[in-house]
Amino acid sequence: MKKAFTTLLLGCSLFMSGLLSFDGAFQVAAAAEVDESKIDGLKCFIMVRKDVKGKKVVDYKDGKLFLCCSSCVKKMDRDPDKYEAKANFQLVYTGQYRQHACPFTGKEVTSESPQVEVDGGSLGIVEIKVCSDEMVKQLDAMEFGDQVKTVFGPKGFEAGKFSAE
C-alpha cells in the first residue's frame, strides 16, 4: 500500500513538473484529420512553386502545416504573423479546420448560406459561406491575396469560428 501511494505521489509530482505528460494521448484525439488527397500536388504557401508532399510537416494550432523545406519552416517560425492567413487557409483546405460562422459578421452559417470559392490555384480552392449575397460580391471583387487576408486572417478566422471540431 505504501509503495502504491509513493508511486502515485511520484507520478503526480512528475506530471505537475512537466517531466511526465499525457498531452500526446489527448492531442491525438483532438488533432484534426488531414484529407490526404488534398496534399498531392499542393504547393508551399511560402515558396509557391515547390511541392509539399513528403517534405516538412509542422504542428500549427490544432493541426499540421505542410511546407516544402527547412527554410520555409524557419521563415514560419521567425514571423508566424506574416504567414498566418495562408497557414489558416491551408488548415481549411486540407480539411483539418471547418468554418462555423460568417467571417465578416460572426453570425451562424447554414447549408442555405451563400457560398464563395476562394481559389488559390496551386494552393487549393476553399469554399466558404457568408451571410449575404452582398458579401459574396465583395469577396468576388477581391484578388486572392485580399480574400485570404479577409477570410483567413486573424479577424476573419476568429469571426468565422474556424476550428478543428
mmCIF file of C-alpha atoms in Angstrom:
data_model
loop_
_atom_site.group_PDB
_atom_site.id
_atom_site.type_symbol
_atom_site.label_atom_id
_atom_site.label_comp_id
_atom_site.label_asym_id
_atom_site.label_seq_id
_atom_site.Cartn_x
_atom_site.Cartn_y
_atom_site.Cartn_z
ATOM 1 C CA MET A 1 0.000 0.000 0.000
ATOM 2 C CA LYS A 2 2.813 2.362 0.959
ATOM 3 C CA LYS A 3 4.630 1.546 -2.312
ATOM 4 C CA ALA A 4 1.493 2.242 -4.399
ATOM 5 C CA PHE A 5 0.979 5.582 -2.623
ATOM 6 C CA THR A 6 4.638 6.533 -3.189
ATOM 7 C CA THR A 7 4.358 5.625 -6.887
ATOM 8 C CA LEU A 8 1.172 7.684 -7.229
ATOM 9 C CA LEU A 9 2.756 10.636 -5.432
ATOM 10 C CA LEU A 10 5.880 10.443 -7.646
ATOM 11 C CA GLY A 11 3.749 10.240 -10.795
ATOM 12 C CA CYS A 12 1.724 13.292 -9.738
ATOM 13 C CA SER A 13 4.918 15.215 -8.944
ATOM 14 C CA LEU A 14 6.451 14.366 -12.312
ATOM 15 C CA PHE A 15 3.228 15.275 -14.101
ATOM 16 C CA MET A 16 2.968 18.627 -12.303
ATOM 17 C CA SER A 17 6.630 19.430 -13.006
ATOM 18 C CA GLY A 18 6.117 18.699 -16.698
ATOM 19 C CA LEU A 19 8.572 15.783 -16.798
ATOM 20 C CA LEU A 20 5.742 13.349 -17.390
ATOM 21 C CA SER A 21 2.981 14.397 -19.735
ATOM 22 C CA PHE A 22 -0.171 12.855 -21.057
ATOM 23 C CA ASP A 23 -0.678 15.598 -23.654
ATOM 24 C CA GLY A 24 0.229 13.289 -26.535
ATOM 25 C CA ALA A 25 -2.708 10.994 -25.908
ATOM 26 C CA PHE A 26 -5.124 13.888 -25.670
ATOM 27 C CA GLN A 27 -3.661 15.695 -28.685
ATOM 28 C CA VAL A 28 -4.050 12.644 -30.885
ATOM 29 C CA ALA A 29 -7.739 12.528 -30.038
ATOM 30 C CA ALA A 30 -8.143 16.300 -30.574
ATOM 31 C CA ALA A 31 -5.940 16.648 -33.662
ATOM 32 C CA ALA A 32 -7.808 17.201 -36.888
ATOM 33 C CA GLU A 33 -7.796 14.617 -39.645
ATOM 34 C CA VAL A 34 -5.892 15.580 -42.805
ATOM 35 C CA ASP A 35 -7.546 14.906 -46.155
ATOM 36 C CA GLU A 36 -4.511 13.197 -47.735
ATOM 37 C CA SER A 37 -5.942 13.606 -51.252
ATOM 38 C CA LYS A 38 -5.524 17.377 -50.859
ATOM 39 C CA ILE A 39 -1.768 17.070 -50.223
ATOM 40 C CA ASP A 40 -0.995 15.517 -53.614
ATOM 41 C CA GLY A 41 0.094 18.383 -55.879
ATOM 42 C CA LEU A 42 -0.235 21.000 -53.128
ATOM 43 C CA LYS A 43 2.336 23.797 -53.246
ATOM 44 C CA CYS A 44 4.025 25.503 -50.316
ATOM 45 C CA PHE A 45 2.291 28.752 -49.341
ATOM 46 C CA ILE A 46 5.684 30.414 -48.771
ATOM 47 C CA MET A 47 7.563 29.178 -51.861
ATOM 48 C CA VAL A 48 4.540 28.710 -54.110
ATOM 49 C CA ARG A 49 6.305 26.763 -56.855
ATOM 50 C CA LYS A 50 7.530 23.994 -54.548
ATOM 51 C CA ASP A 51 5.601 20.793 -53.744
ATOM 52 C CA VAL A 52 4.916 19.937 -50.105
ATOM 53 C CA LYS A 53 4.174 16.211 -50.392
ATOM 54 C CA GLY A 54 6.694 14.196 -48.423
ATOM 55 C CA LYS A 55 8.501 17.339 -47.270
ATOM 56 C CA LYS A 56 8.216 19.244 -43.978
ATOM 57 C CA VAL A 57 5.236 18.877 -41.666
ATOM 58 C CA VAL A 58 4.959 21.158 -38.638
ATOM 59 C CA ASP A 59 2.436 21.452 -35.822
ATOM 60 C CA TYR A 60 0.264 24.554 -36.069
ATOM 61 C CA LYS A 61 -2.734 25.382 -33.916
ATOM 62 C CA ASP A 62 -4.627 22.055 -33.663
ATOM 63 C CA GLY A 63 -3.380 20.766 -36.991
ATOM 64 C CA LYS A 64 -0.431 20.285 -39.307
ATOM 65 C CA LEU A 65 1.096 22.614 -41.868
ATOM 66 C CA PHE A 66 2.763 21.258 -44.975
ATOM 67 C CA LEU A 67 5.817 23.177 -46.141
ATOM 68 C CA CYS A 68 8.433 22.441 -48.784
ATOM 69 C CA CYS A 69 11.711 22.789 -46.862
ATOM 70 C CA SER A 70 13.532 23.684 -43.655
ATOM 71 C CA SER A 71 13.975 27.236 -44.886
ATOM 72 C CA CYS A 72 10.198 27.732 -45.009
ATOM 73 C CA VAL A 73 9.835 26.179 -41.560
ATOM 74 C CA LYS A 74 12.356 28.737 -40.258
ATOM 75 C CA LYS A 75 10.520 31.587 -42.005
ATOM 76 C CA MET A 76 7.240 30.468 -40.428
ATOM 77 C CA ASP A 77 8.895 30.188 -37.002
ATOM 78 C CA ARG A 78 10.513 33.634 -37.319
ATOM 79 C CA ASP A 79 7.433 35.535 -38.463
ATOM 80 C CA PRO A 80 4.238 33.499 -37.983
ATOM 81 C CA ASP A 81 2.025 36.603 -38.225
ATOM 82 C CA LYS A 82 3.249 37.237 -41.770
ATOM 83 C CA TYR A 83 2.066 33.794 -42.905
ATOM 84 C CA GLU A 84 -0.918 33.331 -40.572
ATOM 85 C CA ALA A 85 -3.665 33.880 -43.161
ATOM 86 C CA LYS A 86 -2.152 31.459 -45.690
ATOM 87 C CA ALA A 87 -1.424 28.920 -42.949
ATOM 88 C CA ASN A 88 -5.063 29.132 -41.818
ATOM 89 C CA PHE A 89 -6.160 28.776 -45.455
ATOM 90 C CA GLN A 90 -4.122 25.557 -45.697
ATOM 91 C CA LEU A 91 -5.694 24.190 -42.488
ATOM 92 C CA VAL A 92 -9.139 24.641 -44.029
ATOM 93 C CA TYR A 93 -8.093 23.410 -47.481
ATOM 94 C CA THR A 94 -6.639 20.182 -46.048
ATOM 95 C CA GLY A 95 -9.848 19.518 -44.118
ATOM 96 C CA GLN A 96 -8.306 19.993 -40.685
ATOM 97 C CA TYR A 97 -10.395 23.062 -39.827
ATOM 98 C CA ARG A 98 -14.036 23.804 -40.560
ATOM 99 C CA GLN A 99 -15.995 27.024 -40.722
ATOM 100 C CA HIS A 100 -18.870 27.572 -38.278
ATOM 101 C CA ALA A 101 -19.819 31.233 -38.825
ATOM 102 C CA CYS A 102 -19.584 34.110 -41.311
ATOM 103 C CA PRO A 103 -16.025 35.529 -41.409
ATOM 104 C CA PHE A 104 -17.483 39.045 -41.802
ATOM 105 C CA THR A 105 -20.151 39.084 -39.101
ATOM 106 C CA GLY A 106 -19.572 36.057 -36.877
ATOM 107 C CA LYS A 107 -23.202 35.013 -37.422
ATOM 108 C CA GLU A 108 -24.009 31.336 -37.869
ATOM 109 C CA VAL A 109 -23.936 29.978 -41.417
ATOM 110 C CA THR A 110 -26.152 27.160 -42.661
ATOM 111 C CA SER A 111 -26.331 24.923 -45.697
ATOM 112 C CA GLU A 112 -28.569 27.637 -47.219
ATOM 113 C CA SER A 113 -25.988 30.431 -46.744
ATOM 114 C CA PRO A 114 -24.398 31.959 -49.860
ATOM 115 C CA GLN A 115 -21.119 30.295 -50.825
ATOM 116 C CA VAL A 116 -17.880 31.706 -52.254
ATOM 117 C CA GLU A 117 -14.881 29.917 -53.786
ATOM 118 C CA VAL A 118 -11.523 31.229 -52.617
ATOM 119 C CA ASP A 119 -9.311 29.961 -55.442
ATOM 120 C CA GLY A 120 -5.642 29.832 -54.530
ATOM 121 C CA GLY A 121 -4.590 27.996 -57.690
ATOM 122 C CA SER A 122 -1.820 25.601 -56.663
ATOM 123 C CA LEU A 123 -2.589 26.402 -53.006
ATOM 124 C CA GLY A 124 -6.064 24.931 -53.446
ATOM 125 C CA ILE A 125 -9.670 26.037 -53.580
ATOM 126 C CA VAL A 126 -11.655 26.554 -50.403
ATOM 127 C CA GLU A 127 -15.398 27.072 -50.375
ATOM 128 C CA ILE A 128 -16.657 29.298 -47.595
ATOM 129 C CA LYS A 129 -20.082 30.503 -46.577
ATOM 130 C CA VAL A 130 -21.082 34.076 -45.808
ATOM 131 C CA CYS A 131 -24.240 35.779 -44.522
ATOM 132 C CA SER A 132 -25.361 37.629 -47.635
ATOM 133 C CA ASP A 133 -25.096 37.929 -51.386
ATOM 134 C CA GLU A 134 -23.513 41.369 -50.845
ATOM 135 C CA MET A 135 -20.603 39.684 -49.037
ATOM 136 C CA VAL A 136 -20.279 37.261 -51.949
ATOM 137 C CA LYS A 137 -19.939 40.251 -54.286
ATOM 138 C CA GLN A 138 -17.341 41.874 -52.012
ATOM 139 C CA LEU A 139 -15.210 38.721 -51.941
ATOM 140 C CA ASP A 140 -15.625 38.054 -55.664
ATOM 141 C CA ALA A 141 -14.318 41.566 -56.386
ATOM 142 C CA MET A 142 -11.106 40.896 -54.398
ATOM 143 C CA GLU A 143 -7.848 39.352 -55.582
ATOM 144 C CA PHE A 144 -6.873 36.032 -53.984
ATOM 145 C CA GLY A 145 -4.432 37.621 -51.516
ATOM 146 C CA ASP A 146 -7.056 40.038 -50.242
ATOM 147 C CA GLN A 147 -9.634 37.260 -49.986
ATOM 148 C CA VAL A 148 -7.216 35.202 -47.892
ATOM 149 C CA LYS A 149 -6.389 38.139 -45.596
ATOM 150 C CA THR A 150 -10.085 38.956 -45.167
ATOM 151 C CA VAL A 151 -11.363 35.428 -44.534
ATOM 152 C CA PHE A 152 -8.362 33.609 -43.066
ATOM 153 C CA GLY A 153 -6.529 36.471 -41.362
ATOM 154 C CA PRO A 154 -6.873 36.794 -37.575
ATOM 155 C CA LYS A 155 -10.158 38.758 -37.593
ATOM 156 C CA GLY A 156 -11.929 36.687 -40.256
ATOM 157 C CA PHE A 157 -10.690 33.385 -38.867
ATOM 158 C CA GLU A 158 -11.949 34.272 -35.395
ATOM 159 C CA ALA A 159 -15.283 35.665 -36.658
ATOM 160 C CA GLY A 160 -15.751 32.606 -38.892
ATOM 161 C CA LYS A 161 -15.191 30.392 -35.843
ATOM 162 C CA PHE A 162 -12.922 28.113 -37.827
ATOM 163 C CA SER A 163 -11.856 25.159 -35.720
ATOM 164 C CA ALA A 164 -10.705 21.560 -35.784
ATOM 165 C CA GLU A 165 -14.095 20.478 -34.442
#
